[in-house]
PDB file of C-alpha atoms in Angstrom:
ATOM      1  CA  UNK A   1       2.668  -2.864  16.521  1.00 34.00           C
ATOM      2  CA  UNK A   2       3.862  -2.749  12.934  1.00 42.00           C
ATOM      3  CA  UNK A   3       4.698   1.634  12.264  1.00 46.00           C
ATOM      4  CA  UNK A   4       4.478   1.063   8.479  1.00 48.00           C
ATOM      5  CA  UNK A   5       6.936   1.652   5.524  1.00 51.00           C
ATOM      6  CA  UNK A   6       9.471   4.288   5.229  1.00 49.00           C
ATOM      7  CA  UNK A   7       8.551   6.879   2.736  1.00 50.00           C
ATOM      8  CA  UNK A   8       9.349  10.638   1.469  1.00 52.00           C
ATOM      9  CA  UNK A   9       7.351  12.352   4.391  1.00 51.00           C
ATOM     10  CA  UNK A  10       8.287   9.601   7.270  1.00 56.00           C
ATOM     11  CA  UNK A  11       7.166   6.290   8.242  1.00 59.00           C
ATOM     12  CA  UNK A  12       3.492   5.676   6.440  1.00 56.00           C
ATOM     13  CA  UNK A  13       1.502   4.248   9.305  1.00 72.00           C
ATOM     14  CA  UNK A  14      -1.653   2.948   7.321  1.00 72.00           C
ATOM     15  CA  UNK A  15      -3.165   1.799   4.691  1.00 69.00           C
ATOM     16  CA  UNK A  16      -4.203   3.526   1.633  1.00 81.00           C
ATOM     17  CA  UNK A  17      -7.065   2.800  -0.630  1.00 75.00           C
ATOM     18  CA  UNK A  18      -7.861   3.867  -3.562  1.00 83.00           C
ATOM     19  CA  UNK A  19     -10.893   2.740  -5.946  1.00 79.00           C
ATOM     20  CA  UNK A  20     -10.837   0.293  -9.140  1.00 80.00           C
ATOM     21  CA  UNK A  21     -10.683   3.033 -11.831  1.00 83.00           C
ATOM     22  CA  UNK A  22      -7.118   4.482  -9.655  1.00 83.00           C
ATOM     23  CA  UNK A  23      -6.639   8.338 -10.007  1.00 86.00           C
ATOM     24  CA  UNK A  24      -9.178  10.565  -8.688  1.00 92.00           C
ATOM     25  CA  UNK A  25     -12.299   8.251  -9.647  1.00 92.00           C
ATOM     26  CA  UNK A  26     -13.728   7.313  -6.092  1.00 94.00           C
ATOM     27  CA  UNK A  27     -13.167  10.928  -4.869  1.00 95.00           C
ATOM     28  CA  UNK A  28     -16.271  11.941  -3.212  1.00 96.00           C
ATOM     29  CA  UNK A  29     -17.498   8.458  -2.317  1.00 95.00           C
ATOM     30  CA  UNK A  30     -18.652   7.743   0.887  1.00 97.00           C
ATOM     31  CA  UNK A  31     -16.526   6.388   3.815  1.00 97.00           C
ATOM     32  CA  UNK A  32     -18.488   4.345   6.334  1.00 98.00           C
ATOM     33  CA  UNK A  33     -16.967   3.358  10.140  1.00 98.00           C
ATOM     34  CA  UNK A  34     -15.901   0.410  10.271  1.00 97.00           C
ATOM     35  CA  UNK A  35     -17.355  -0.628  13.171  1.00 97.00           C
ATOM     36  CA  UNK A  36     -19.742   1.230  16.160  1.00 98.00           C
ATOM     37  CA  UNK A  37     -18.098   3.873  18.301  1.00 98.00           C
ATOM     38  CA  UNK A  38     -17.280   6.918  19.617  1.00 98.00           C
ATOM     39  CA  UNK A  39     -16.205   9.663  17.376  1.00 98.00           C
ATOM     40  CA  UNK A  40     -13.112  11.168  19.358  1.00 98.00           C
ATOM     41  CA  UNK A  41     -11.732  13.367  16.149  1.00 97.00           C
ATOM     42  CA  UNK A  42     -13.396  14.766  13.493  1.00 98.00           C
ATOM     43  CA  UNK A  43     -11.513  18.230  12.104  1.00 97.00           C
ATOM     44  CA  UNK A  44      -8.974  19.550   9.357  1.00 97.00           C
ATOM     45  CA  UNK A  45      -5.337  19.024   9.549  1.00 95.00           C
ATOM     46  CA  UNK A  46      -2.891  20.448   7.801  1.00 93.00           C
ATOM     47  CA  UNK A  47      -1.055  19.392   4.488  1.00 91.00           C
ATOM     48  CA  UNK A  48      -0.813  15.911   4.271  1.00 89.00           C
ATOM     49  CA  UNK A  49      -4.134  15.413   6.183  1.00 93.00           C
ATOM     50  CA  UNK A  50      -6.669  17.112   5.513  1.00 95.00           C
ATOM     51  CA  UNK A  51      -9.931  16.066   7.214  1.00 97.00           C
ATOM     52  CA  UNK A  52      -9.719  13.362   9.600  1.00 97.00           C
ATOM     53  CA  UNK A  53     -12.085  11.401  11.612  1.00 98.00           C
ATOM     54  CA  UNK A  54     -11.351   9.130  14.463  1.00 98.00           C
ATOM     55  CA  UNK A  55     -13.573   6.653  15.928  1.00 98.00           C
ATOM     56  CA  UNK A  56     -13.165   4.700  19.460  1.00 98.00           C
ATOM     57  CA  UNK A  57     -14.047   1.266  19.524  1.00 98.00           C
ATOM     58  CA  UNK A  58     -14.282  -1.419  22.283  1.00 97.00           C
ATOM     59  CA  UNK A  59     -13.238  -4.742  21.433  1.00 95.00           C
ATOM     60  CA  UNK A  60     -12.789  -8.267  22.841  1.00 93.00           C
ATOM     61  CA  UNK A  61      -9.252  -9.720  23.464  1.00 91.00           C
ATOM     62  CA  UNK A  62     -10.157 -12.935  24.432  1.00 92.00           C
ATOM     63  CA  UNK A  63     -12.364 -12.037  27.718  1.00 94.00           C
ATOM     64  CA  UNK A  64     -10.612  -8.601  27.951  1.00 95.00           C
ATOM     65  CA  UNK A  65     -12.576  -5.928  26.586  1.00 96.00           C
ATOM     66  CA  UNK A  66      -9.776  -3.174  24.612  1.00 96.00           C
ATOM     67  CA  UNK A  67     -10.079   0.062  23.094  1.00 97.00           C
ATOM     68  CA  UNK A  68      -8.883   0.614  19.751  1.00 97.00           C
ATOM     69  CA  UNK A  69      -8.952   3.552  17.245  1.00 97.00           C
ATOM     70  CA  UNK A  70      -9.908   3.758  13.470  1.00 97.00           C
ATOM     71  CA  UNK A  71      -8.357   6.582  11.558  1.00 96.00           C
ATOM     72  CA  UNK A  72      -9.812   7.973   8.466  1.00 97.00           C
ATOM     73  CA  UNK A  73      -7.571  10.636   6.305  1.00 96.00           C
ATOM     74  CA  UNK A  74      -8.008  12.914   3.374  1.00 96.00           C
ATOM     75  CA  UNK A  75     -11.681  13.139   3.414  1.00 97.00           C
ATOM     76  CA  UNK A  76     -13.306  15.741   1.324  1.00 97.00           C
ATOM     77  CA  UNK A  77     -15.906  15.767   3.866  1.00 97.00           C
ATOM     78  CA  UNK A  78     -16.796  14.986   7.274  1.00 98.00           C
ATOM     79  CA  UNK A  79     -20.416  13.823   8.299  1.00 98.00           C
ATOM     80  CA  UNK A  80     -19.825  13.414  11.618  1.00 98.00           C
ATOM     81  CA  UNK A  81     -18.773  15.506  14.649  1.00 98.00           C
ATOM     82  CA  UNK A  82     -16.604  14.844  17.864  1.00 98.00           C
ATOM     83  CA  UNK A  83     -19.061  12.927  20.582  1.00 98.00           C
ATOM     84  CA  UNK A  84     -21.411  11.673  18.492  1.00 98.00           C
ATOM     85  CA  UNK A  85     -22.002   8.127  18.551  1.00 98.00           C
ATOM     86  CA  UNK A  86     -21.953   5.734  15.163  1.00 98.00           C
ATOM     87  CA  UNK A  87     -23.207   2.428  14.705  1.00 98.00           C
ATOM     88  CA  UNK A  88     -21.071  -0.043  11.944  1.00 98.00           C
ATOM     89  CA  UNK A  89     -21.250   1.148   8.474  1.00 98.00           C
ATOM     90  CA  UNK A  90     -22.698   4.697   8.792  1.00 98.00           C
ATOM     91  CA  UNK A  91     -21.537   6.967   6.303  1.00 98.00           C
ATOM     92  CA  UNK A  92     -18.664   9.386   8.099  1.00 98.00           C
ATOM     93  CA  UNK A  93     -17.519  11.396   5.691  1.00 98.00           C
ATOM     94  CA  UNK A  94     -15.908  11.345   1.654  1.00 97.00           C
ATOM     95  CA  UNK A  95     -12.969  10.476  -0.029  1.00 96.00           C
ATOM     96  CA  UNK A  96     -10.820  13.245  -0.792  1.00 96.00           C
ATOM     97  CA  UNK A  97      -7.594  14.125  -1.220  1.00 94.00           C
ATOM     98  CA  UNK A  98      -4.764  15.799   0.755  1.00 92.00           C
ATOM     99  CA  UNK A  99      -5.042  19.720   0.589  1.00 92.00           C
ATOM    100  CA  UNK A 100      -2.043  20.156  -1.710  1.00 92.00           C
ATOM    101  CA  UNK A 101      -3.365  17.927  -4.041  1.00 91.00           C
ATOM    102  CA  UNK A 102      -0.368  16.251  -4.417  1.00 90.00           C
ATOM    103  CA  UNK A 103      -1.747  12.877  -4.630  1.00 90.00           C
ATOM    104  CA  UNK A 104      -4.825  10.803  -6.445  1.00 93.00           C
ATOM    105  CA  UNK A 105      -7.955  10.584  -4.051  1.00 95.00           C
ATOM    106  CA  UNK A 106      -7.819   7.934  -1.589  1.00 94.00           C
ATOM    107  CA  UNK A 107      -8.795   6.951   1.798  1.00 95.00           C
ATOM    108  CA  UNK A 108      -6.071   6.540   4.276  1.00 94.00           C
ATOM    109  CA  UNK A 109      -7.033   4.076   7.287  1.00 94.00           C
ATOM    110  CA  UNK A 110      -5.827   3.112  10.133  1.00 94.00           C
ATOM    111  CA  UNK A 111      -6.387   0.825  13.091  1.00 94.00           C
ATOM    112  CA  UNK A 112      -4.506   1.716  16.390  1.00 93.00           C
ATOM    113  CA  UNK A 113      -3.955   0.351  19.620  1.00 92.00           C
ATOM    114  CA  UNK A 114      -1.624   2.935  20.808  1.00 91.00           C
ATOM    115  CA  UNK A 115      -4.385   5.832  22.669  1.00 93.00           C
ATOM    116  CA  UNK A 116      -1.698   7.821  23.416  1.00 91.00           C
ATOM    117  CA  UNK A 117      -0.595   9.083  19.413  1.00 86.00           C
ATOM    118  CA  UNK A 118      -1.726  12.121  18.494  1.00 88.00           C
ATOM    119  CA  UNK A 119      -4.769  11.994  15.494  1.00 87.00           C
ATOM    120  CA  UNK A 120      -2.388  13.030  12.753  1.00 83.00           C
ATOM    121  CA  UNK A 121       1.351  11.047  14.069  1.00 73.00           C
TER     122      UNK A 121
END
């Protein structure tokens, strides 16, 4: 599995996306799950995270069924809560930005395989 790039606080370990308009213009917009699942994190981290929301899925490789994790960072909000249940494209939480404000509103995401990493690695 890929770690990311190298930058000033470490090795970056997803992607982030930001809106059309850049800066701060998709902050507050809604962040939907990517696929269903089970939410295994949803709480505030501190600086560079922010809230974060993590959501189990099972998927197929090849006839082996896999779990896999999506991770959503910087939210300014979180609609859902740890246990709950979501189905593909419900509405989890906002785009924010990372509590020192340091950087434009995005959404960092993430797709692991690796269970084991902590929610905010």
């Amino acid at each position: 599995t890929r770690m990311g790039d190298a930058y000033a606080l470490g090795i970056h370990t997803g992607e982030d996306w930001n809106g059309r308009g850049g800066g701060d213009t998709d902050f507050g917009q809604p962040v939907m799950a990517i696929g269903a699942g089970k939410v295994v994190v949803a709480a505030r981290f501190p600086n560079p995270w922010g809230f974060v929301v993590v959501i189990e899925h099972i998927v197929l490789d090849g006839h082996e069924k896999r779990r896999v994790r999506s991770q959503y960072a910087h939210l300014s909000r979180v609609d859902v809560r740890t246990g709950m249940v979501v189905r593909e494209g419900q509405v989890i939480g906002a785009i924010g930005k990372d509590p020192a404000g340091a950087y434009p509103a995005h959404l960092h995401l993430e797709i692991r395989s690796d269970l084991s990493l902590p929610p905010t690695y």
